[in-house]
Amino acid sequence: MIACTGTGSTSWNYNGNRLTSQTVKDVMSVMDEMGFQTDNNIDEKILDEICKRYNSKLIFEPTAPKMAFTVRDPVFNATFPKTFARGFANRIRVKSRCTHAHLVLDGSTSVPFNQGTEVILELIPDDALQTFKH
């Protein structure tokens, strides 16, 4: 799982979720196979614009009172019902179901995160990073 504030959205959220023109082409091909009318010969400039518009929504202001989250390789089955694989939240609770697991903070600090361990990620205004522009 990836979780970040607006400060990390330009890297973590953007790179973990960005859309490529190849993916757009693949989706359009599947839609075409399903009988939807698509133009499989769509201009590369239009594909780039679709990606640009989608990807721009992945980045948000560092001061925004929210976190973006992405669940990488989500498992949906009878035990784990389908839920959002990405989105925004103010509070995230995660419970480990793994053995020999670790929680990695900002790609560098590793903390043991084994079976039954819970972590709550939440935004607390008094702890917000304060940046000033001159």
N, CA and C of each residue as an Amber inpcrd file, in Angstrom:
protein
   402
   0.8430000  -1.1700000   0.0000000   0.0000000   0.0000000   0.0000000
   0.8920000   1.2390000   0.0000000   0.4680000   2.2320000  -0.7200000
   1.1320000   3.5340000  -0.7240000   0.1470000   4.5350000  -0.1300000
   0.6120000   5.3540000   0.7970000  -0.1950000   6.4520000   1.3280000
   0.7000000   7.6820000   1.3610000   0.1590000   8.8150000   0.9520000
   0.9700000  10.0370000   0.9480000   0.0920000  11.2680000   1.0990000
   0.7220000  12.3330000   1.5420000   0.0670000  13.6400000   1.5720000
   0.3500000  14.3120000   0.2320000  -0.0950000  15.5250000   0.0930000
   0.1610000  16.2620000  -1.1400000   1.6430000  16.4240000  -1.4300000
   2.4530000  16.4960000  -0.3770000   3.9000000  16.6220000  -0.5580000
   4.4530000  15.4290000  -1.3300000   3.9540000  14.2380000  -1.0560000
   4.4290000  13.0340000  -1.7350000   3.6560000  12.6760000  -2.9850000
   2.6360000  13.4600000  -3.2970000   1.7880000  13.1020000  -4.4440000
   2.5060000  13.2230000  -5.7770000   3.5030000  14.0990000  -5.8600000
   4.2170000  14.2700000  -7.1330000   5.1300000  13.0890000  -7.4310000
   5.4240000  12.2920000  -6.4430000   6.2610000  11.1150000  -6.6630000
   5.4810000   9.8350000  -6.3980000   5.1370000   9.5830000  -5.1420000
   4.4980000   8.3220000  -4.7640000   3.1630000   8.1120000  -5.4670000
   2.2570000   9.0590000  -5.3540000   0.9290000   8.8820000  -5.9490000
   0.9870000   8.9350000  -7.4730000   1.7460000   9.8670000  -7.9940000
   1.8450000  10.0210000  -9.4470000   2.4370000   8.7710000 -10.0950000
   3.5980000   8.3490000  -9.6380000   4.2710000   7.2170000 -10.2740000
   3.5960000   5.8770000  -9.9920000   2.9030000   5.7750000  -8.8730000
   2.1960000   4.5350000  -8.5700000   0.9040000   4.3620000  -9.3430000
   0.3710000   5.4520000  -9.9010000  -0.9480000   5.3960000 -10.5400000
  -1.0230000   5.9940000 -11.9340000   0.0660000   6.5120000 -12.4520000
  -0.0200000   7.2510000 -13.7200000  -0.4880000   6.3610000 -14.8680000
  -1.2120000   6.9900000 -15.7500000  -1.7900000   6.3420000 -16.9260000
  -0.8700000   6.5670000 -18.1150000  -0.6810000   5.5170000 -18.9130000
   0.1490000   5.6380000 -20.1160000  -0.7270000   5.5080000 -21.3540000
  -0.2400000   6.0100000 -22.4720000  -1.0000000   5.9030000 -23.7220000
  -1.1720000   4.4400000 -24.1150000  -0.2220000   3.5930000 -23.7740000
  -0.3490000   2.1610000 -24.0630000  -1.5530000   1.5690000 -23.3280000
  -1.7480000   1.9530000 -22.0680000  -2.8930000   1.4620000 -21.3020000
  -4.2000000   1.9530000 -21.9080000  -4.2510000   3.2170000 -22.3080000
  -5.4590000   3.7570000 -22.9420000  -5.7750000   2.9700000 -24.2110000
  -4.7630000   2.7030000 -25.0280000  -4.9600000   1.9190000 -26.2560000
  -5.4890000   0.5270000 -25.9330000  -4.9210000  -0.1100000 -24.9010000
  -5.3570000  -1.4520000 -24.5100000  -6.8120000  -1.4580000 -24.0480000
  -7.2050000  -0.4680000 -23.2580000  -8.5930000  -0.3690000 -22.7900000
  -9.5310000  -0.1540000 -23.9710000  -9.1380000   0.7120000 -24.8900000
  -9.9670000   0.9600000 -26.0750000 -10.1020000  -0.3040000 -26.9230000
  -9.0660000  -1.0930000 -27.0010000  -9.1090000  -2.3430000 -27.7540000
 -10.0970000  -3.3230000 -27.1180000 -10.0720000  -3.4160000 -25.8040000
 -11.0190000  -4.2850000 -25.0960000 -12.4440000  -3.7880000 -25.3120000
 -12.6480000  -2.4820000 -25.2340000 -13.9760000  -1.9160000 -25.4760000
 -14.4470000  -2.2420000 -26.8840000 -13.5570000  -2.1540000 -27.8450000
 -13.8800000  -2.4800000 -29.2340000 -14.3120000  -3.9420000 -29.3510000
 -13.5910000  -4.8400000 -28.6860000 -13.9350000  -6.2630000 -28.6870000
 -15.3060000  -6.5100000 -28.0750000 -15.7120000  -5.6560000 -27.1390000
 -17.0050000  -5.7910000 -26.4710000 -18.1380000  -5.1510000 -27.2600000
 -17.8250000  -4.5510000 -28.3920000 -18.8570000  -3.9770000 -29.2370000
 -19.0370000  -2.4750000 -29.1060000 -18.2490000  -1.8310000 -28.2650000
 -18.3150000  -0.3750000 -28.1560000 -17.6000000   0.2340000 -29.3530000
 -18.1250000   1.3250000 -29.8390000 -17.4790000   1.9830000 -30.9680000
 -16.3190000   2.8300000 -30.4670000 -15.1360000   2.4640000 -30.8940000
 -13.9400000   3.2310000 -30.5500000 -13.1240000   3.4140000 -31.8140000
 -12.2470000   4.3590000 -31.7580000 -11.3500000   4.5890000 -32.8840000
  -9.9730000   4.0740000 -32.4840000  -9.6800000   2.8380000 -32.8740000
  -8.3950000   2.2430000 -32.5010000  -7.2150000   2.9530000 -33.1460000
  -7.4770000   3.7940000 -34.1120000  -6.4110000   4.5560000 -34.7630000
  -6.3690000   5.9870000 -34.2230000  -6.6780000   6.1210000 -32.9550000
  -6.7380000   7.4430000 -32.3390000  -5.3690000   8.1250000 -32.4110000
  -5.3970000   9.4080000 -32.6410000  -4.1880000  10.2120000 -32.7720000
  -3.3800000  10.1890000 -31.4670000  -2.0770000  10.0830000 -31.6010000
  -1.1760000  10.0330000 -30.4370000  -1.3060000  11.2810000 -29.5650000
  -1.5990000  12.4310000 -30.1760000  -1.7700000  13.6700000 -29.4100000
  -2.9830000  13.5800000 -28.4890000  -4.0420000  12.9390000 -28.9650000
  -5.2430000  12.7780000 -28.1390000  -4.9530000  11.8200000 -26.9870000
  -4.2500000  10.7330000 -27.2760000  -3.8620000   9.7980000 -26.2150000
  -3.0350000  10.5120000 -25.1490000  -2.0990000  11.3200000 -25.5820000
  -1.2600000  12.0700000 -24.6450000  -2.0940000  13.0330000 -23.8060000
  -3.0940000  13.6630000 -24.4250000  -3.9540000  14.5990000 -23.6950000
  -4.8050000  13.8660000 -22.6580000  -5.3200000  12.6930000 -23.0130000
  -6.0840000  11.8810000 -22.0560000  -5.2100000  11.5670000 -20.8450000
  -3.9920000  11.1160000 -21.1050000  -3.0640000  10.7770000 -20.0220000
  -2.7240000  12.0010000 -19.1860000  -2.4720000  13.1080000 -19.8440000
  -2.1150000  14.3480000 -19.1450000  -3.2330000  14.7720000 -18.1910000
  -4.4680000  14.7360000 -18.6660000  -5.6020000  15.1550000 -17.8290000
  -5.8100000  14.2050000 -16.6510000  -5.7240000  12.9090000 -16.9210000
  -5.8820000  11.9170000 -15.8510000  -4.7600000  12.0720000 -14.8210000
  -3.5320000  12.1070000 -15.3050000  -2.3730000  12.1550000 -14.4170000
  -2.3030000  13.4330000 -13.5910000  -2.8200000  14.5330000 -14.1250000
  -2.7950000  15.7950000 -13.3730000  -3.6630000  15.7100000 -12.1180000
  -4.6500000  14.8210000 -12.1150000  -5.5340000  14.6670000 -10.9550000
  -4.8850000  13.8550000  -9.8350000  -3.7300000  13.2670000 -10.1200000
  -3.0230000  12.4710000  -9.1150000  -2.1790000  13.3390000  -8.1860000
  -1.9260000  14.5650000  -8.5980000  -1.0860000  15.4830000  -7.8290000
  -1.9850000  16.4990000  -7.1340000  -1.7320000  16.7070000  -5.8400000
  -2.5310000  17.6870000  -5.1060000  -1.6360000  18.5000000  -4.1850000
  -2.1530000  19.6030000  -3.7270000  -1.3860000  20.5750000  -2.9420000
  -0.8820000  19.9780000  -1.6220000   0.3270000  20.3300000  -1.2220000
   0.8540000  19.8700000   0.0630000  -0.0130000  20.2890000   1.2470000
  -0.7390000  21.3820000   1.1020000  -1.5820000  21.8790000   2.1950000
  -2.9710000  21.2440000   2.2170000  -3.3010000  20.4330000   1.2210000
  -4.6290000  19.8040000   1.1750000  -4.7970000  18.8650000   2.3710000
  -5.9450000  18.9360000   3.0430000  -6.1560000  18.1090000   4.2400000
  -6.6140000  16.6880000   3.8910000  -5.7980000  15.9790000   3.1240000
  -6.1470000  14.6120000   2.7300000  -4.8890000  13.8260000   2.4010000
  -5.0410000  12.5110000   2.4100000  -3.9870000  11.5990000   1.9820000
  -4.5040000  10.8240000   0.7810000  -3.6300000  10.5370000  -0.1500000
  -3.9660000   9.6300000  -1.2450000  -3.5000000   8.2440000  -0.8200000
  -4.2550000   7.2190000  -1.2160000  -3.8160000   5.8550000  -0.9290000
  -3.9860000   4.9940000  -2.1660000  -3.1180000   4.0120000  -2.2880000
  -3.1760000   3.0350000  -3.3680000  -2.8390000   1.6780000  -2.7800000
  -3.7150000   0.7130000  -2.9900000  -3.4480000  -0.6550000  -2.5620000
  -2.8520000  -1.3790000  -3.7530000  -1.5950000  -1.7520000  -3.6360000
  -0.9120000  -2.4620000  -4.7160000  -1.2840000  -3.9360000  -4.6380000
  -1.5920000  -4.5380000  -5.7600000  -1.9580000  -5.9570000  -5.8310000
  -3.0520000  -6.3300000  -4.8280000  -4.2060000  -5.6580000  -4.8720000
  -5.2720000  -5.9820000  -3.9160000  -5.8130000  -7.3930000  -4.1560000
  -6.2310000  -8.0400000  -3.0740000  -6.8160000  -9.3800000  -3.1540000
  -8.3030000  -9.2450000  -2.8550000  -9.1340000  -9.6300000  -3.8120000
 -10.5780000  -9.6230000  -3.6260000 -11.0590000 -11.0620000  -3.7740000
 -11.6970000 -11.5840000  -2.7230000 -12.2420000 -12.9400000  -2.7670000
 -13.3420000 -13.0600000  -1.7210000 -13.7180000 -14.2910000  -1.3530000
 -14.7860000 -14.4880000  -0.3750000 -14.4010000 -13.9340000   1.0020000
 -13.1270000 -13.9340000   1.3240000 -12.6630000 -13.4260000   2.6140000
 -12.4980000 -11.9130000   2.6020000 -11.9830000 -11.3860000   1.5010000
 -11.7250000  -9.9550000   1.3760000 -12.5990000  -9.3780000   0.2680000
 -13.7210000  -8.7390000   0.6360000 -14.6260000  -8.2110000  -0.3920000
 -13.9980000  -7.0660000  -1.1830000 -14.5280000  -6.8720000  -2.3790000
 -14.0280000  -5.8140000  -3.2570000 -14.2420000  -4.4500000  -2.5970000
 -13.2220000  -3.6290000  -2.6500000 -13.2760000  -2.2870000  -2.0900000
 -12.4360000  -1.3730000  -2.9810000 -12.3190000  -0.1300000  -2.6120000
 -11.5390000   0.8060000  -3.4160000 -10.0560000   0.4380000  -3.3690000
  -9.4180000   0.3950000  -4.5220000  -7.9850000   0.1120000  -4.5900000
  -7.1670000   1.3980000  -4.5020000  -7.8220000   2.5370000  -4.6800000
  -7.1400000   3.8240000  -4.5360000  -8.1840000   4.8940000  -4.2420000
  -7.7150000   5.9960000  -3.6870000  -8.6350000   7.0800000  -3.3710000
  -7.9910000   8.0730000  -2.4230000  -8.8430000   8.7930000  -1.7050000
  -8.3800000   9.7990000  -0.7550000  -9.0330000   9.5380000   0.5950000
  -8.3210000   9.8710000   1.6560000  -8.8450000   9.6630000   3.0050000
  -8.1810000  10.6380000   3.9650000  -8.8100000  10.8090000   5.1230000
  -8.2210000  11.6050000   6.1980000  -7.6210000  10.6950000   7.2620000
  -8.1040000   9.4320000   7.2640000  -7.6510000   8.4590000   8.2590000
  -7.6540000   7.0840000   7.5970000  -6.5620000   6.3430000   7.7970000
  -6.4380000   5.0050000   7.2150000  -5.9770000   4.0530000   8.3110000
  -6.7040000   2.9540000   8.4750000  -6.3290000   1.9210000   9.4440000
  -5.9040000   0.6870000   8.6700000  -4.7290000   0.1610000   8.9790000
  -4.2070000  -1.0200000   8.2940000  -3.8390000  -2.0540000   9.3510000
  -4.2980000  -3.2790000   9.1270000  -3.9680000  -4.3850000  10.0270000
  -3.1800000  -5.4210000   9.2380000  -2.0140000  -5.7800000   9.7510000
  -1.1570000  -6.7430000   9.0620000  -1.7180000  -8.1550000   9.1840000
  -1.6750000  -8.8670000   8.0880000  -2.0390000 -10.2840000   8.0590000
  -0.8540000 -11.1040000   7.5540000   0.3270000 -10.5450000   7.7050000
   1.5440000 -11.1620000   7.1670000   2.4990000 -11.5690000   8.2890000
   3.3580000 -12.5130000   7.9650000   4.4680000 -12.8350000   8.8520000
   5.7340000 -12.2960000   8.1990000   6.6700000 -11.8900000   9.0050000
   7.9360000 -11.3370000   8.5110000   7.7160000 -10.1130000   7.6180000
   6.7350000  -9.2820000   7.9740000   6.4180000  -8.0920000   7.1750000
   7.0640000  -6.8490000   7.7880000   7.1630000  -5.8250000   6.9740000
   7.6880000  -4.5400000   7.4340000   6.8670000  -3.4080000   6.8370000
   6.7590000  -2.3480000   7.5870000   6.1560000  -1.1080000   7.1250000
   7.3290000  -0.2000000   6.7750000   7.3570000   0.2950000   5.5520000
   8.4690000   1.1430000   5.1180000   7.9640000   2.5760000   4.9960000
   8.6280000   3.4750000   5.6810000   8.2240000   4.8760000   5.7030000
   9.1180000   5.6940000   4.7870000   8.5050000   6.3370000   3.8290000
   9.1890000   7.2060000   2.8690000  10.3550000   6.5100000   2.1630000
  10.1990000   5.2140000   1.9520000  11.1790000   4.4590000   1.1840000
  12.4850000   4.1760000   1.8970000  12.5830000   4.5290000   3.1980000
  13.8800000   4.3390000   3.8510000  13.8170000   3.7160000   5.2420000
  12.8630000   4.0870000   6.0630000  12.7860000   3.5760000   7.4260000
  11.8700000   2.3630000   7.4690000  12.3900000   1.2410000   7.9640000
  11.6390000  -0.0110000   7.9990000  11.2840000  -0.3670000   9.4420000
   9.9930000  -0.6860000   9.6660000   9.4950000  -1.0280000  10.9930000
   8.8010000  -2.3870000  10.8900000   9.0760000  -3.3350000  11.8210000
   8.3690000  -4.6240000  11.7720000   6.8550000  -4.4090000  11.7960000
   6.1490000  -5.1770000  10.9710000   4.6920000  -5.0250000  10.8350000
   4.0870000  -6.4170000  10.6240000   4.1400000  -7.2310000  11.6780000
   3.7270000  -8.6260000  11.5680000   2.2640000  -8.8480000  11.9270000
   1.8070000 -10.0740000  11.7250000   0.4210000 -10.5130000  11.9420000
  -0.2070000  -9.8500000  13.1650000  -1.3540000  -9.1910000  12.9460000
  -2.1150000  -8.5810000  14.0270000  -1.7300000  -7.1510000  14.3690000
  -0.5860000  -6.7030000  13.9260000  -0.1640000  -5.3260000  14.2010000
  -1.0490000  -4.3590000  13.4200000  -1.4490000  -3.2880000  14.0780000
  -2.2760000  -2.2760000  13.4160000  -1.5520000  -0.9370000  13.4030000
  -1.8030000  -0.1910000  12.3550000  -1.2740000   1.1640000  12.2580000
  -2.4150000   2.0710000  11.7950000  -2.4520000   3.2590000  12.3510000
  -3.4360000   4.2570000  11.9260000  -2.6640000   5.4460000  11.3690000
  -2.9660000   5.7900000  10.1370000  -2.3900000   6.9690000   9.4980000
  -3.4800000   8.0250000   9.4760000  -3.2070000   9.1730000  10.0420000
  -4.2140000  10.2280000  10.0130000  -3.5590000  11.5940000   9.9800000
  -4.3080000  12.5310000   9.4630000  -3.8340000  13.9070000   9.3800000
  -4.2660000  14.6490000  10.6340000  -3.3050000  15.2430000  11.2920000
  -3.5840000  16.0410000  12.4810000  -3.0630000  17.4500000  12.1880000
  -3.9580000  18.4280000  12.0930000  -3.5530000  19.7810000  11.6960000
  -2.3680000  20.3490000  12.4880000  -2.3020000  20.0690000  13.7870000
  -1.2020000  20.6080000  14.5970000   0.1560000  20.0190000  14.2190000
   0.1570000  18.8600000  13.5610000   1.4090000  18.2140000  13.1580000
   1.7520000  18.4600000  11.6980000   0.9680000  19.2740000  11.0180000
   1.1720000  19.4990000   9.5800000   2.5160000  20.1660000   9.3100000
   3.1230000  19.7560000   8.2140000   4.3770000  20.3540000   7.7640000
   4.1020000  21.7970000   7.3500000   4.8610000  22.6910000   7.8710000
   4.6860000  24.1040000   7.5480000   5.8020000  24.5400000   6.6020000
   5.4380000  24.9910000   5.4230000   6.4260000  25.4840000   4.4600000
   6.0800000  26.9250000   4.1340000   7.0880000  27.7210000   4.0080000
   6.8680000  29.1240000   3.7080000   7.5740000  29.4860000   2.4200000
   6.9020000  30.2530000   1.5890000   7.5150000  30.7610000   0.3610000
   7.8290000  32.2290000   0.5750000   9.0190000  32.6350000   0.1810000
   9.4190000  34.0430000   0.3240000   9.2350000  34.7660000  -0.9710000
